[in-house]
Amino acid sequence: MPHVVLEPLPELSTPRLRLRAPVLEDAHALLAIYGDPEAMRYAGQDPSQGVAQLREKLTRDLDTQRRGESARWSVTLPGQLHAVGYLGFFQWSQRERRAELGYMLAKPYWGQGLMKEALPHVVRFGFGVMRLHRMEARVDPRNTASMRLLQGLGFRQEGLLRDSALSEGAYCDTAVLGLLESEWR
């Protein structure tokens, strides 16, 4: 199978959202997510220390995308450039046709169903354009909204990694959820 590089990354849109390729300038807007301890509570990483650290993250993410190892989008509202979220696939193995799905949204946009609207388009892209056979997500099981969102898309919990991550100085579990191409509606 030929190696796929998604350069440029196609834009995806929904009635309320535009998913576009990330740019380094998104670091300022994404600090509202990655610098917020509450938003990062279930992410398995410490809050970002500033724009420079986020620019480094975006640089790494864009490099993995150029190598065909990820596909990530900045989430914007129609007619705006300001990113309110970040989502996509990472740990993409083209040989094994699998990738991990992740997503983050700024706190002012929680509870509005935006990820519920965006993720079906991203999952469809993963199985269609990226030719994935399997996608998985790792979630802190205390993040019940994220667990419900993934299960609503057809993901099944396949396991629980006990005490596998640190959150706020304490060990916590990680739920592993998976979705196969044959299970996608």
PDB file of C-alpha atoms in Angstrom:
ATOM      1  CA  MET A   1       0.000   0.000   0.000  1.00  0.00           C
ATOM      2  CA  PRO A   2       1.443   3.430  -0.907  1.00  0.00           C
ATOM      3  CA  HIS A   3       2.405   5.776   1.917  1.00  0.00           C
ATOM      4  CA  VAL A   4      -0.206   8.544   2.373  1.00  0.00           C
ATOM      5  CA  VAL A   5       0.849  12.080   3.294  1.00  0.00           C
ATOM      6  CA  LEU A   6      -2.013  14.469   3.935  1.00  0.00           C
ATOM      7  CA  GLU A   7      -0.319  17.647   2.753  1.00  0.00           C
ATOM      8  CA  PRO A   8      -2.235  19.839   2.493  1.00  0.00           C
ATOM      9  CA  LEU A   9      -4.730  18.522   4.990  1.00  0.00           C
ATOM     10  CA  PRO A  10      -8.258  18.842   3.581  1.00  0.00           C
ATOM     11  CA  GLU A  11     -10.637  21.163   5.384  1.00  0.00           C
ATOM     12  CA  LEU A  12     -13.758  19.585   6.895  1.00  0.00           C
ATOM     13  CA  SER A  13     -16.898  21.485   7.774  1.00  0.00           C
ATOM     14  CA  THR A  14     -20.145  20.949   9.639  1.00  0.00           C
ATOM     15  CA  PRO A  15     -23.111  23.308  10.019  1.00  0.00           C
ATOM     16  CA  ARG A  16     -21.471  24.988  13.036  1.00  0.00           C
ATOM     17  CA  LEU A  17     -17.765  24.240  12.629  1.00  0.00           C
ATOM     18  CA  ARG A  18     -14.823  24.488  10.306  1.00  0.00           C
ATOM     19  CA  LEU A  19     -11.936  22.043  10.779  1.00  0.00           C
ATOM     20  CA  ARG A  20      -8.806  23.411   9.154  1.00  0.00           C
ATOM     21  CA  ALA A  21      -5.121  22.604   9.104  1.00  0.00           C
ATOM     22  CA  PRO A  22      -3.373  23.933  12.205  1.00  0.00           C
ATOM     23  CA  VAL A  23      -0.891  26.797  11.929  1.00  0.00           C
ATOM     24  CA  LEU A  24       1.718  27.983  14.422  1.00  0.00           C
ATOM     25  CA  GLU A  25      -0.358  31.105  15.080  1.00  0.00           C
ATOM     26  CA  ASP A  26      -2.986  28.837  16.705  1.00  0.00           C
ATOM     27  CA  ALA A  27      -0.730  28.628  19.768  1.00  0.00           C
ATOM     28  CA  HIS A  28      -2.237  31.815  21.230  1.00  0.00           C
ATOM     29  CA  ALA A  29      -5.822  30.554  20.923  1.00  0.00           C
ATOM     30  CA  LEU A  30      -4.999  26.999  22.012  1.00  0.00           C
ATOM     31  CA  LEU A  31      -3.484  28.311  25.232  1.00  0.00           C
ATOM     32  CA  ALA A  32      -7.121  28.704  26.390  1.00  0.00           C
ATOM     33  CA  ILE A  33      -7.278  24.888  26.335  1.00  0.00           C
ATOM     34  CA  TYR A  34      -3.766  23.640  26.993  1.00  0.00           C
ATOM     35  CA  GLY A  35      -3.067  26.262  29.671  1.00  0.00           C
ATOM     36  CA  ASP A  36      -6.310  25.605  31.569  1.00  0.00           C
ATOM     37  CA  PRO A  37      -5.873  23.120  34.447  1.00  0.00           C
ATOM     38  CA  GLU A  38      -9.565  22.166  34.319  1.00  0.00           C
ATOM     39  CA  ALA A  39      -9.440  21.468  30.576  1.00  0.00           C
ATOM     40  CA  MET A  40      -6.248  19.431  31.024  1.00  0.00           C
ATOM     41  CA  ARG A  41      -7.438  17.464  34.062  1.00  0.00           C
ATOM     42  CA  TYR A  42      -8.227  14.325  32.038  1.00  0.00           C
ATOM     43  CA  ALA A  43      -5.599  14.795  29.319  1.00  0.00           C
ATOM     44  CA  GLY A  44      -2.746  13.049  31.111  1.00  0.00           C
ATOM     45  CA  GLN A  45      -0.432  16.039  30.799  1.00  0.00           C
ATOM     46  CA  ASP A  46       0.334  19.175  32.756  1.00  0.00           C
ATOM     47  CA  PRO A  47      -1.091  22.508  31.604  1.00  0.00           C
ATOM     48  CA  SER A  48       1.075  24.338  29.088  1.00  0.00           C
ATOM     49  CA  GLN A  49       3.420  26.958  30.437  1.00  0.00           C
ATOM     50  CA  GLY A  50       2.838  29.421  27.608  1.00  0.00           C
ATOM     51  CA  VAL A  51       2.615  30.211  23.920  1.00  0.00           C
ATOM     52  CA  ALA A  52       6.235  29.207  23.203  1.00  0.00           C
ATOM     53  CA  GLN A  53       5.613  25.698  24.559  1.00  0.00           C
ATOM     54  CA  LEU A  54       2.464  25.378  22.429  1.00  0.00           C
ATOM     55  CA  ARG A  55       4.310  26.576  19.320  1.00  0.00           C
ATOM     56  CA  GLU A  56       6.817  23.751  19.929  1.00  0.00           C
ATOM     57  CA  LYS A  57       3.938  21.260  20.238  1.00  0.00           C
ATOM     58  CA  LEU A  58       2.347  22.525  17.020  1.00  0.00           C
ATOM     59  CA  THR A  59       5.728  22.338  15.248  1.00  0.00           C
ATOM     60  CA  ARG A  60       6.098  18.690  16.330  1.00  0.00           C
ATOM     61  CA  ASP A  61       2.503  17.929  15.308  1.00  0.00           C
ATOM     62  CA  LEU A  62       2.989  19.517  11.870  1.00  0.00           C
ATOM     63  CA  ASP A  63       6.224  17.529  11.415  1.00  0.00           C
ATOM     64  CA  THR A  64       4.452  14.233  12.174  1.00  0.00           C
ATOM     65  CA  GLN A  65       1.739  15.207   9.722  1.00  0.00           C
ATOM     66  CA  ARG A  66       4.316  15.854   6.971  1.00  0.00           C
ATOM     67  CA  ARG A  67       5.730  12.370   7.651  1.00  0.00           C
ATOM     68  CA  GLY A  68       2.291  10.744   7.348  1.00  0.00           C
ATOM     69  CA  GLU A  69       2.080   9.878  11.056  1.00  0.00           C
ATOM     70  CA  SER A  70      -0.835  12.117  12.052  1.00  0.00           C
ATOM     71  CA  ALA A  71      -3.769  14.168  10.801  1.00  0.00           C
ATOM     72  CA  ARG A  72      -4.886  17.018  13.059  1.00  0.00           C
ATOM     73  CA  TRP A  73      -7.251  19.934  12.673  1.00  0.00           C
ATOM     74  CA  SER A  74      -7.838  23.195  14.477  1.00  0.00           C
ATOM     75  CA  VAL A  75     -11.527  23.664  15.224  1.00  0.00           C
ATOM     76  CA  THR A  76     -12.948  27.085  14.364  1.00  0.00           C
ATOM     77  CA  LEU A  77     -16.384  28.612  14.125  1.00  0.00           C
ATOM     78  CA  PRO A  78     -17.515  29.594  10.608  1.00  0.00           C
ATOM     79  CA  GLY A  79     -16.126  32.950   9.544  1.00  0.00           C
ATOM     80  CA  GLN A  80     -13.517  32.997  12.322  1.00  0.00           C
ATOM     81  CA  LEU A  81      -9.827  32.094  12.336  1.00  0.00           C
ATOM     82  CA  HIS A  82      -9.587  31.777  16.147  1.00  0.00           C
ATOM     83  CA  ALA A  83      -9.195  28.093  17.151  1.00  0.00           C
ATOM     84  CA  VAL A  84     -11.620  26.888  19.833  1.00  0.00           C
ATOM     85  CA  GLY A  85     -10.470  23.259  19.713  1.00  0.00           C
ATOM     86  CA  TYR A  86      -7.939  20.796  18.387  1.00  0.00           C
ATOM     87  CA  LEU A  87      -8.603  17.243  17.237  1.00  0.00           C
ATOM     88  CA  GLY A  88      -7.438  14.461  15.010  1.00  0.00           C
ATOM     89  CA  PHE A  89      -5.397  11.318  14.712  1.00  0.00           C
ATOM     90  CA  PHE A  90      -1.915  10.582  16.011  1.00  0.00           C
ATOM     91  CA  GLN A  91       0.213   7.457  16.406  1.00  0.00           C
ATOM     92  CA  TRP A  92      -0.896   6.657  12.845  1.00  0.00           C
ATOM     93  CA  SER A  93       0.542   3.364  11.611  1.00  0.00           C
ATOM     94  CA  GLN A  94      -0.146   3.168   7.898  1.00  0.00           C
ATOM     95  CA  ARG A  95       1.224  -0.369   7.800  1.00  0.00           C
ATOM     96  CA  GLU A  96      -1.244  -1.567  10.455  1.00  0.00           C
ATOM     97  CA  ARG A  97      -3.951   0.896   9.318  1.00  0.00           C
ATOM     98  CA  ARG A  98      -4.651   2.189  12.819  1.00  0.00           C
ATOM     99  CA  ALA A  99      -4.442   5.508  14.642  1.00  0.00           C
ATOM    100  CA  GLU A 100      -5.379   7.055  17.958  1.00  0.00           C
ATOM    101  CA  LEU A 101      -8.106   9.702  18.081  1.00  0.00           C
ATOM    102  CA  GLY A 102      -7.837  12.699  20.388  1.00  0.00           C
ATOM    103  CA  TYR A 103      -9.727  15.941  20.858  1.00  0.00           C
ATOM    104  CA  MET A 104      -9.757  19.045  23.064  1.00  0.00           C
ATOM    105  CA  LEU A 105     -12.190  21.942  23.279  1.00  0.00           C
ATOM    106  CA  ALA A 106     -11.964  25.306  25.065  1.00  0.00           C
ATOM    107  CA  LYS A 107     -14.104  25.429  28.205  1.00  0.00           C
ATOM    108  CA  PRO A 108     -16.522  28.172  26.996  1.00  0.00           C
ATOM    109  CA  TYR A 109     -17.635  25.737  24.258  1.00  0.00           C
ATOM    110  CA  TRP A 110     -18.241  22.687  26.461  1.00  0.00           C
ATOM    111  CA  GLY A 111     -21.760  21.268  26.591  1.00  0.00           C
ATOM    112  CA  GLN A 112     -22.820  22.604  23.178  1.00  0.00           C
ATOM    113  CA  GLY A 113     -22.459  19.341  21.250  1.00  0.00           C
ATOM    114  CA  LEU A 114     -19.607  20.662  19.097  1.00  0.00           C
ATOM    115  CA  MET A 115     -17.440  17.540  19.352  1.00  0.00           C
ATOM    116  CA  LYS A 116     -20.516  15.377  18.833  1.00  0.00           C
ATOM    117  CA  GLU A 117     -20.968  17.296  15.573  1.00  0.00           C
ATOM    118  CA  ALA A 118     -17.297  17.252  14.511  1.00  0.00           C
ATOM    119  CA  LEU A 119     -16.189  13.724  15.360  1.00  0.00           C
ATOM    120  CA  PRO A 120     -18.395  11.795  12.901  1.00  0.00           C
ATOM    121  CA  HIS A 121     -16.754  13.765  10.068  1.00  0.00           C
ATOM    122  CA  VAL A 122     -13.287  13.031  11.449  1.00  0.00           C
ATOM    123  CA  VAL A 123     -14.067   9.326  11.929  1.00  0.00           C
ATOM    124  CA  ARG A 124     -15.446   9.130   8.368  1.00  0.00           C
ATOM    125  CA  PHE A 125     -12.244  10.799   7.118  1.00  0.00           C
ATOM    126  CA  GLY A 126     -10.157   8.281   9.077  1.00  0.00           C
ATOM    127  CA  PHE A 127     -11.869   5.240   7.626  1.00  0.00           C
ATOM    128  CA  GLY A 128     -12.250   6.749   4.146  1.00  0.00           C
ATOM    129  CA  VAL A 129      -9.278   8.932   3.215  1.00  0.00           C
ATOM    130  CA  MET A 130      -6.741   7.529   5.693  1.00  0.00           C
ATOM    131  CA  ARG A 131      -7.925   3.966   5.007  1.00  0.00           C
ATOM    132  CA  LEU A 132      -7.846   3.042   8.701  1.00  0.00           C
ATOM    133  CA  HIS A 133      -8.929  -0.415   9.763  1.00  0.00           C
ATOM    134  CA  ARG A 134      -8.997   0.526  13.458  1.00  0.00           C
ATOM    135  CA  MET A 135      -9.035   3.655  15.551  1.00  0.00           C
ATOM    136  CA  GLU A 136      -8.685   3.869  19.280  1.00  0.00           C
ATOM    137  CA  ALA A 137      -8.969   6.426  22.035  1.00  0.00           C
ATOM    138  CA  ARG A 138      -7.533   6.497  25.535  1.00  0.00           C
ATOM    139  CA  VAL A 139      -9.732   8.242  28.074  1.00  0.00           C
ATOM    140  CA  ASP A 140      -9.698   8.864  31.797  1.00  0.00           C
ATOM    141  CA  PRO A 141     -12.882   6.960  32.754  1.00  0.00           C
ATOM    142  CA  ARG A 142     -13.826   9.795  35.120  1.00  0.00           C
ATOM    143  CA  ASN A 143     -14.362  11.895  31.979  1.00  0.00           C
ATOM    144  CA  THR A 144     -17.881  10.584  31.539  1.00  0.00           C
ATOM    145  CA  ALA A 145     -18.771  13.093  28.795  1.00  0.00           C
ATOM    146  CA  SER A 146     -15.909  11.842  26.622  1.00  0.00           C
ATOM    147  CA  MET A 147     -16.735   8.202  27.336  1.00  0.00           C
ATOM    148  CA  ARG A 148     -20.388   8.785  26.311  1.00  0.00           C
ATOM    149  CA  LEU A 149     -19.335  10.692  23.191  1.00  0.00           C
ATOM    150  CA  LEU A 150     -17.078   7.880  21.968  1.00  0.00           C
ATOM    151  CA  GLN A 151     -19.556   5.138  22.837  1.00  0.00           C
ATOM    152  CA  GLY A 152     -22.228   7.078  20.941  1.00  0.00           C
ATOM    153  CA  LEU A 153     -19.973   6.883  17.876  1.00  0.00           C
ATOM    154  CA  GLY A 154     -19.737   3.102  18.256  1.00  0.00           C
ATOM    155  CA  PHE A 155     -16.440   2.835  20.145  1.00  0.00           C
ATOM    156  CA  ARG A 156     -16.312  -0.083  22.569  1.00  0.00           C
ATOM    157  CA  GLN A 157     -14.320  -0.174  25.764  1.00  0.00           C
ATOM    158  CA  GLU A 158     -11.707  -2.862  25.239  1.00  0.00           C
ATOM    159  CA  GLY A 159      -9.753  -2.577  28.428  1.00  0.00           C
ATOM    160  CA  LEU A 160      -8.730  -0.610  31.474  1.00  0.00           C
ATOM    161  CA  LEU A 161      -5.117   0.278  32.200  1.00  0.00           C
ATOM    162  CA  ARG A 162      -4.997   0.542  35.978  1.00  0.00           C
ATOM    163  CA  ASP A 163      -2.993   3.374  37.572  1.00  0.00           C
ATOM    164  CA  SER A 164      -1.459   4.125  34.172  1.00  0.00           C
ATOM    165  CA  ALA A 165      -1.414   7.929  34.262  1.00  0.00           C
ATOM    166  CA  LEU A 166      -0.789  10.744  36.702  1.00  0.00           C
ATOM    167  CA  SER A 167      -3.525  13.333  37.155  1.00  0.00           C
ATOM    168  CA  GLU A 168      -3.154  16.131  39.681  1.00  0.00           C
ATOM    169  CA  GLY A 169      -0.417  14.184  41.475  1.00  0.00           C
ATOM    170  CA  ALA A 170      -2.374  10.926  41.800  1.00  0.00           C
ATOM    171  CA  TYR A 171      -2.423   7.795  39.694  1.00  0.00           C
ATOM    172  CA  CYS A 172      -5.547   7.172  37.662  1.00  0.00           C
ATOM    173  CA  ASP A 173      -6.843   4.574  35.250  1.00  0.00           C
ATOM    174  CA  THR A 174      -7.047   4.846  31.461  1.00  0.00           C
ATOM    175  CA  ALA A 175      -9.896   3.297  29.483  1.00  0.00           C
ATOM    176  CA  VAL A 176      -8.954   2.022  26.031  1.00  0.00           C
ATOM    177  CA  LEU A 177     -11.759   2.230  23.477  1.00  0.00           C
ATOM    178  CA  GLY A 178     -11.655   0.947  19.919  1.00  0.00           C
ATOM    179  CA  LEU A 179     -13.686   1.146  16.739  1.00  0.00           C
ATOM    180  CA  LEU A 180     -13.175  -1.070  13.686  1.00  0.00           C
ATOM    181  CA  GLU A 181     -13.961  -0.037  10.139  1.00  0.00           C
ATOM    182  CA  SER A 182     -16.520  -2.867   9.900  1.00  0.00           C
ATOM    183  CA  GLU A 183     -18.357  -1.482  12.970  1.00  0.00           C
ATOM    184  CA  TRP A 184     -18.663   2.070  11.649  1.00  0.00           C
ATOM    185  CA  ARG A 185     -22.161   2.896  10.455  1.00  0.00           C
TER     186      ARG A 185
END
